[in-house]
Amino acid sequence: MAEANGAAAVAAGGDQKAAFLQIYVQLKEHLLRDPAFDYTDESREWIEKMLDYNVPGGKLNRGLSVVDSYKLLKPGNQLTDTEFFLGGVLGWCIEWLQAYFLVLDDIMDSSVTRRGQPCWFRVPKVGLIAANDGILLRNHIPRILKKYFKGKPYYVDLLDLFNEVEFQTASGQLLDLITTHEGENSLSKYNITVYNRIVQYKTAYYSFYLPVACALLLAGQNLDNFLQVKDILIEMGTYFQIQDDYLDCFGHPDVIGKIGTDIQDFKCSWLVVQALKVANESQLKILSDNYGKTDPTCVEKVKSLYKDLNLEKLFAEYERTSYEKLISSIEAQPSKEVQHVLKSFLEKIYKRQK
């Protein structure tokens, strides 16, 4: 496969991220020449700008995890040029999926910044064209899969996998949005059961299960044989989202790349769920009076209350016990290769700061 050569050459030099980014450039070029649409110069220029702004600008952890996981599943932990390229292509399909979700999520949340820059819909001349851009991002995924995987024995499994995970994520987003409406009427609607359901569907499936499932399919495995692995990855995704909620409040915007808005947006965050469990009557009043308000003074009152309730210490304890539980579950897996994949994921996120 000619496309594999350039990326693999860079990877051989030790810079896997650079090799991965090189694959992005190739995928973008193919999409901009897709024969199914007669591009004008203006539309091609728009798509290229939109892709460059939204797809490769994150940490790329999800995409790179496909390559890393595939490598760990292979004997000798080595990939051929073609295997590296195909793993990278699937990694980028996940990054495309992520971009699609984020472009639309930022519109729904009226967010201000993403990855250290204005949200795409806030860029001059973009506005709600961003909604159609999100649809285009989503439609690029099957175009990529068809070009590089049609004829592979696992092609249909890949299509099913991406469709299933997209449905789960969009349904989780719906749950998040309608739960927020209920929370605006009464914060008592927020509890850990509701929270876990939102997180499992909105974040865990596409961020944790999808990359490993892609790697397993590339390695010729049947996903039905790895249901326990899926459960562990969903649990890991829940842990990741709880970290995200914590960083939204206590992380520094310059480090996490965005200004946290969970308090202003009335989100069913892990922090507010924990606060509702332990707050006394006067503290609950402070919470109900100030949560969901955009006034910076109200936001600071909520943050101050979180500190008074010692939620930073509670999170540190949760992080410790969650890590120990995950390690125990991982080490119970019969396949050493799968253990390595799962531990690799966990080490990437344990005690992260962004």
Short mmCIF file of C-alpha atoms in Angstrom, two decimals:
data_model
loop_
_atom_site.label_atom_id
_atom_site.label_comp_id
_atom_site.label_asym_id
_atom_site.label_seq_id
_atom_site.Cartn_x
_atom_site.Cartn_y
_atom_site.Cartn_z
CA MET A 1 0.00 0.00 0.00
CA ALA A 2 1.69 3.16 -1.22
CA GLU A 3 0.03 5.35 1.38
CA ALA A 4 1.75 3.46 4.18
CA ASN A 5 5.30 4.18 3.13
CA GLY A 6 5.70 7.83 4.19
CA ALA A 7 4.07 7.45 7.59
CA ALA A 8 5.90 4.25 8.39
CA ALA A 9 9.22 5.81 7.50
CA VAL A 10 8.61 8.59 10.00
CA ALA A 11 7.43 6.09 12.63
CA ALA A 12 10.61 4.09 12.13
CA GLY A 13 12.48 7.21 13.16
CA GLY A 14 10.74 7.10 16.51
CA ASP A 15 8.23 9.94 16.20
CA GLN A 16 4.92 8.12 16.12
CA LYS A 17 2.84 11.27 16.50
CA ALA A 18 4.51 12.84 13.45
CA ALA A 19 3.81 9.66 11.48
CA PHE A 20 0.21 9.73 12.65
CA LEU A 21 -0.17 13.39 11.58
CA GLN A 22 1.26 12.50 8.18
CA ILE A 23 -1.61 10.04 7.73
CA TYR A 24 -4.07 12.86 8.51
CA VAL A 25 -2.66 14.90 5.62
CA GLN A 26 -3.17 11.98 3.24
CA LEU A 27 -6.73 11.36 4.42
CA LYS A 28 -7.58 15.03 4.07
CA GLU A 29 -6.23 15.12 0.52
CA HIS A 30 -8.32 12.08 -0.44
CA LEU A 31 -11.47 13.66 1.04
CA LEU A 32 -10.86 16.92 -0.81
CA ARG A 33 -10.73 14.94 -4.07
CA ASP A 34 -13.72 12.69 -3.28
CA PRO A 35 -15.38 11.98 -6.65
CA ALA A 36 -18.85 11.82 -5.06
CA PHE A 37 -18.95 15.64 -4.84
CA ASP A 38 -18.01 18.27 -7.41
CA TYR A 39 -16.05 20.67 -5.22
CA THR A 40 -15.75 24.36 -6.03
CA ASP A 41 -12.53 26.10 -5.04
CA GLU A 42 -14.41 27.92 -2.28
CA SER A 43 -15.98 24.77 -0.80
CA ARG A 44 -12.69 22.86 -0.93
CA GLU A 45 -10.95 25.74 0.84
CA TRP A 46 -13.69 25.82 3.50
CA ILE A 47 -13.49 22.07 4.15
CA GLU A 48 -9.73 22.15 4.44
CA LYS A 49 -9.81 25.04 6.89
CA MET A 50 -12.59 23.38 8.88
CA LEU A 51 -10.73 20.07 9.08
CA ASP A 52 -7.43 21.65 10.10
CA TYR A 53 -9.19 23.70 12.79
CA ASN A 54 -11.19 20.87 14.33
CA VAL A 55 -9.65 17.45 13.69
CA PRO A 56 -5.91 17.39 14.51
CA GLY A 57 -5.74 20.05 17.24
CA GLY A 58 -6.33 17.89 20.32
CA LYS A 59 -4.07 15.55 22.26
CA LEU A 60 -4.85 12.77 19.72
CA ASN A 61 -4.90 10.20 22.52
CA ARG A 62 -7.89 8.33 21.13
CA GLY A 63 -6.42 7.99 17.67
CA LEU A 64 -2.91 7.12 18.78
CA SER A 65 -4.38 4.54 21.16
CA VAL A 66 -5.53 2.46 18.19
CA VAL A 67 -1.96 2.19 16.92
CA ASP A 68 -0.54 1.60 20.40
CA SER A 69 -3.13 -1.07 21.20
CA TYR A 70 -2.72 -2.82 17.84
CA LYS A 71 1.03 -2.93 18.40
CA LEU A 72 0.63 -4.46 21.87
CA LEU A 73 -1.69 -7.14 20.47
CA LYS A 74 0.85 -8.20 17.80
CA PRO A 75 3.61 -10.77 18.43
CA GLY A 76 6.81 -8.90 19.22
CA ASN A 77 4.87 -5.63 19.50
CA GLN A 78 5.81 -4.68 15.96
CA LEU A 79 3.66 -3.45 13.08
CA THR A 80 4.41 -3.65 9.37
CA ASP A 81 4.17 -0.48 7.29
CA THR A 82 0.67 -1.40 6.13
CA GLU A 83 -0.49 -2.36 9.63
CA PHE A 84 0.75 0.94 11.04
CA PHE A 85 -1.02 2.83 8.28
CA LEU A 86 -4.35 1.02 8.71
CA GLY A 87 -4.18 1.44 12.49
CA GLY A 88 -3.52 5.13 11.94
CA VAL A 89 -6.45 5.44 9.54
CA LEU A 90 -8.83 3.96 12.12
CA GLY A 91 -7.29 6.21 14.76
CA TRP A 92 -8.10 9.21 12.61
CA CYS A 93 -11.67 7.98 12.11
CA ILE A 94 -12.05 8.25 15.89
CA GLU A 95 -10.52 11.73 15.85
CA TRP A 96 -13.02 12.67 13.12
CA LEU A 97 -15.81 11.31 15.31
CA GLN A 98 -14.49 13.32 18.25
CA ALA A 99 -14.36 16.49 16.15
CA TYR A 100 -17.94 15.93 14.99
CA PHE A 101 -19.17 15.57 18.56
CA LEU A 102 -17.22 18.58 19.83
CA VAL A 103 -18.26 20.98 17.07
CA LEU A 104 -21.93 20.26 17.79
CA ASP A 105 -21.49 19.98 21.57
CA ASP A 106 -19.93 23.44 21.72
CA ILE A 107 -22.94 24.92 19.90
CA MET A 108 -25.35 23.17 22.29
CA ASP A 109 -23.43 24.33 25.36
CA SER A 110 -22.72 27.84 24.01
CA SER A 111 -19.08 27.18 24.88
CA VAL A 112 -16.42 29.84 24.37
CA THR A 113 -13.12 28.05 23.87
CA ARG A 114 -11.97 24.59 22.85
CA ARG A 115 -8.38 23.37 22.78
CA GLY A 116 -7.11 26.84 23.62
CA GLN A 117 -8.86 28.63 20.74
CA PRO A 118 -12.39 29.93 20.03
CA CYS A 119 -14.97 27.21 19.39
CA TRP A 120 -15.43 26.68 15.66
CA PHE A 121 -18.93 28.20 15.61
CA ARG A 122 -17.51 31.38 17.20
CA VAL A 123 -14.99 31.89 14.40
CA PRO A 124 -15.98 34.89 12.21
CA LYS A 125 -18.14 33.92 9.20
CA VAL A 126 -18.71 30.38 10.57
CA GLY A 127 -21.58 30.69 13.05
CA LEU A 128 -24.23 28.02 12.56
CA ILE A 129 -22.60 26.77 9.36
CA ALA A 130 -20.71 24.78 12.01
CA ALA A 131 -23.79 22.56 12.39
CA ASN A 132 -23.47 21.44 8.76
CA ASP A 133 -19.71 21.10 9.23
CA GLY A 134 -20.45 18.65 12.04
CA ILE A 135 -22.63 16.62 9.69
CA LEU A 136 -19.83 16.62 7.11
CA LEU A 137 -17.29 15.45 9.69
CA ARG A 138 -19.56 12.56 10.59
CA ASN A 139 -20.04 11.65 6.90
CA HIS A 140 -16.31 11.63 6.23
CA ILE A 141 -15.92 8.56 8.46
CA PRO A 142 -17.72 6.01 6.23
CA ARG A 143 -15.98 7.56 3.21
CA ILE A 144 -12.61 6.79 4.82
CA LEU A 145 -13.67 3.31 5.94
CA LYS A 146 -14.93 2.46 2.46
CA LYS A 147 -11.73 3.59 0.76
CA TYR A 148 -9.30 1.70 3.00
CA PHE A 149 -11.23 -1.25 4.43
CA LYS A 150 -13.80 -2.37 1.87
CA GLY A 151 -12.97 -5.99 1.07
CA LYS A 152 -11.37 -6.63 4.47
CA PRO A 153 -13.02 -9.50 6.39
CA TYR A 154 -13.82 -7.11 9.26
CA TYR A 155 -15.19 -4.24 7.12
CA VAL A 156 -18.83 -4.79 8.11
CA ASP A 157 -17.79 -5.19 11.76
CA LEU A 158 -16.04 -1.80 11.58
CA LEU A 159 -19.11 -0.11 10.12
CA ASP A 160 -21.31 -1.69 12.79
CA LEU A 161 -18.87 -0.69 15.51
CA PHE A 162 -18.73 2.99 14.51
CA ASN A 163 -22.49 3.18 14.00
CA GLU A 164 -23.19 1.55 17.36
CA VAL A 165 -20.77 3.77 19.27
CA GLU A 166 -22.02 6.91 17.57
CA PHE A 167 -25.59 6.01 18.53
CA GLN A 168 -24.58 5.35 22.14
CA THR A 169 -22.68 8.64 22.35
CA ALA A 170 -25.46 10.73 20.81
CA SER A 171 -27.98 9.07 23.15
CA GLY A 172 -25.71 9.87 26.09
CA GLN A 173 -25.57 13.48 24.94
CA LEU A 174 -29.37 13.56 24.83
CA LEU A 175 -29.51 12.17 28.36
CA ASP A 176 -27.05 14.84 29.48
CA LEU A 177 -29.10 17.63 27.90
CA ILE A 178 -32.52 16.58 29.18
CA THR A 179 -31.14 15.78 32.63
CA THR A 180 -29.79 19.34 32.74
CA HIS A 181 -33.32 20.64 32.05
CA GLU A 182 -34.62 18.54 34.95
CA GLY A 183 -31.78 19.77 37.16
CA GLU A 184 -32.75 23.35 36.45
CA ASN A 185 -36.10 22.59 38.09
CA SER A 186 -34.61 20.65 40.98
CA LEU A 187 -31.01 19.79 41.74
CA SER A 188 -32.33 16.73 43.58
CA LYS A 189 -32.69 15.09 40.14
CA TYR A 190 -28.90 14.77 40.09
CA ASN A 191 -27.52 11.58 41.65
CA ILE A 192 -24.70 9.13 41.03
CA THR A 193 -26.91 6.62 39.17
CA VAL A 194 -28.03 9.27 36.67
CA TYR A 195 -24.49 10.57 36.40
CA ASN A 196 -22.95 7.14 35.68
CA ARG A 197 -25.48 6.44 32.94
CA ILE A 198 -24.74 9.73 31.18
CA VAL A 199 -20.99 9.23 31.40
CA GLN A 200 -21.05 5.63 30.23
CA TYR A 201 -22.88 6.49 27.04
CA LYS A 202 -21.64 10.01 26.35
CA THR A 203 -17.92 9.44 26.89
CA ALA A 204 -16.78 5.93 27.76
CA TYR A 205 -17.84 4.03 24.64
CA TYR A 206 -16.18 6.26 22.05
CA SER A 207 -13.19 7.37 24.10
CA PHE A 208 -12.15 4.04 25.59
CA TYR A 209 -13.94 1.05 24.10
CA LEU A 210 -13.82 2.19 20.46
CA PRO A 211 -10.00 2.49 20.11
CA VAL A 212 -9.40 -0.95 21.65
CA ALA A 213 -12.25 -2.53 19.66
CA CYS A 214 -10.68 -1.16 16.46
CA ALA A 215 -7.32 -2.65 17.42
CA LEU A 216 -8.91 -6.03 18.23
CA LEU A 217 -10.64 -6.13 14.84
CA LEU A 218 -7.37 -5.24 13.08
CA ALA A 219 -5.73 -8.09 14.99
CA GLY A 220 -8.36 -10.50 13.67
CA GLN A 221 -10.27 -10.93 16.92
CA ASN A 222 -14.01 -11.38 17.50
CA LEU A 223 -15.35 -8.61 19.74
CA ASP A 224 -17.91 -10.98 21.29
CA ASN A 225 -15.00 -12.70 23.04
CA PHE A 226 -13.99 -9.50 24.87
CA LEU A 227 -17.10 -8.43 26.77
CA GLN A 228 -15.23 -8.23 30.09
CA VAL A 229 -12.63 -6.03 28.41
CA LYS A 230 -15.45 -3.74 27.28
CA ASP A 231 -16.73 -3.50 30.87
CA ILE A 232 -13.27 -2.55 32.14
CA LEU A 233 -12.91 0.11 29.46
CA ILE A 234 -16.33 1.57 30.28
CA GLU A 235 -15.29 1.76 33.94
CA MET A 236 -12.07 3.46 32.86
CA GLY A 237 -14.09 5.92 30.79
CA THR A 238 -16.20 6.77 33.83
CA TYR A 239 -13.03 7.44 35.82
CA PHE A 240 -11.76 9.63 32.96
CA GLN A 241 -14.96 11.72 32.89
CA ILE A 242 -14.88 12.21 36.65
CA GLN A 243 -11.34 13.53 36.22
CA ASP A 244 -12.66 15.81 33.48
CA ASP A 245 -15.39 17.17 35.77
CA TYR A 246 -12.80 17.78 38.49
CA LEU A 247 -10.46 19.58 36.07
CA ASP A 248 -13.35 21.66 34.68
CA CYS A 249 -13.58 23.26 38.11
CA PHE A 250 -10.10 22.97 39.61
CA GLY A 251 -7.86 22.75 36.52
CA HIS A 252 -6.15 25.83 35.09
CA PRO A 253 -7.55 26.94 31.69
CA ASP A 254 -4.01 27.39 30.30
CA VAL A 255 -3.28 23.75 31.12
CA ILE A 256 -6.58 22.07 30.18
CA GLY A 257 -7.04 24.21 27.05
CA LYS A 258 -10.55 25.46 27.79
CA ILE A 259 -12.52 27.55 30.25
CA GLY A 260 -14.65 25.26 32.38
CA THR A 261 -18.38 25.96 32.24
CA ASP A 262 -19.99 23.00 34.03
CA ILE A 263 -21.22 25.20 36.89
CA GLN A 264 -22.66 27.86 34.58
CA ASP A 265 -24.23 25.19 32.33
CA PHE A 266 -26.06 23.44 35.19
CA LYS A 267 -24.23 20.20 34.29
CA CYS A 268 -24.83 16.98 36.15
CA SER A 269 -21.17 16.97 37.17
CA TRP A 270 -19.55 14.51 39.56
CA LEU A 271 -18.70 17.45 41.83
CA VAL A 272 -22.29 18.68 42.19
CA VAL A 273 -23.51 15.11 42.72
CA GLN A 274 -21.01 14.68 45.57
CA ALA A 275 -21.86 18.11 47.01
CA LEU A 276 -25.56 17.24 47.09
CA LYS A 277 -24.75 14.10 49.09
CA VAL A 278 -22.74 15.78 51.85
CA ALA A 279 -23.95 19.40 52.07
CA ASN A 280 -25.98 20.60 55.05
CA GLU A 281 -29.15 22.68 54.68
CA SER A 282 -27.45 26.07 54.47
CA GLN A 283 -24.86 24.75 52.01
CA LEU A 284 -27.61 23.26 49.85
CA LYS A 285 -29.22 26.69 49.72
CA ILE A 286 -25.94 28.25 48.55
CA LEU A 287 -25.77 25.58 45.86
CA SER A 288 -29.35 26.00 44.65
CA ASP A 289 -29.05 29.81 44.67
CA ASN A 290 -25.83 29.90 42.64
CA TYR A 291 -25.51 26.75 40.53
CA GLY A 292 -26.30 27.31 36.86
CA LYS A 293 -25.74 31.08 37.02
CA THR A 294 -23.34 32.80 34.62
CA ASP A 295 -22.49 35.57 37.10
CA PRO A 296 -18.78 35.05 38.03
CA THR A 297 -19.63 35.79 41.69
CA CYS A 298 -22.11 32.91 41.72
CA VAL A 299 -19.58 30.59 40.09
CA GLU A 300 -16.99 31.48 42.72
CA LYS A 301 -19.50 30.79 45.51
CA VAL A 302 -20.04 27.28 44.14
CA LYS A 303 -16.30 26.68 43.80
CA SER A 304 -15.76 27.95 47.34
CA LEU A 305 -18.47 25.60 48.58
CA TYR A 306 -16.78 22.68 46.82
CA LYS A 307 -13.58 23.54 48.67
CA ASP A 308 -15.41 23.83 51.99
CA LEU A 309 -16.89 20.38 51.40
CA ASN A 310 -13.39 19.01 50.79
CA LEU A 311 -14.27 17.68 47.34
CA GLU A 312 -10.64 17.91 46.26
CA LYS A 313 -9.71 15.36 48.92
CA LEU A 314 -12.75 13.23 48.03
CA PHE A 315 -11.66 13.17 44.39
CA ALA A 316 -8.11 12.15 45.35
CA GLU A 317 -9.53 9.24 47.35
CA TYR A 318 -11.84 8.24 44.49
CA GLU A 319 -8.90 8.35 42.08
CA ARG A 320 -6.80 6.07 44.29
CA THR A 321 -9.49 3.44 44.88
CA SER A 322 -10.64 3.51 41.25
CA TYR A 323 -7.09 2.89 40.06
CA GLU A 324 -6.64 -0.06 42.44
CA LYS A 325 -9.94 -1.61 41.35
CA LEU A 326 -9.10 -1.23 37.67
CA ILE A 327 -5.66 -2.78 38.09
CA SER A 328 -7.22 -5.76 39.86
CA SER A 329 -9.78 -6.25 37.05
CA ILE A 330 -7.11 -5.91 34.38
CA GLU A 331 -4.80 -8.47 35.98
CA ALA A 332 -7.69 -10.97 36.04
CA GLN A 333 -7.75 -11.01 32.22
CA PRO A 334 -6.37 -14.24 30.71
CA SER A 335 -4.54 -12.58 27.80
CA LYS A 336 -1.26 -10.89 28.71
CA GLU A 337 -1.44 -8.84 25.51
CA VAL A 338 -4.87 -7.50 26.46
CA GLN A 339 -3.58 -6.75 29.98
CA HIS A 340 -0.80 -4.67 28.42
CA VAL A 341 -3.32 -2.77 26.28
CA LEU A 342 -5.54 -1.97 29.26
CA LYS A 343 -2.65 -0.98 31.53
CA SER A 344 -1.30 1.26 28.76
CA PHE A 345 -4.64 3.07 28.66
CA LEU A 346 -4.81 3.45 32.40
CA GLU A 347 -1.27 4.80 32.75
CA LYS A 348 -2.06 7.50 30.18
CA ILE A 349 -4.90 8.93 32.23
CA TYR A 350 -3.93 8.21 35.85
CA LYS A 351 -3.45 11.53 37.69
CA ARG A 352 -3.57 13.52 34.44
CA GLN A 353 -3.65 17.32 34.71
CA LYS A 354 -5.35 18.10 31.39
#
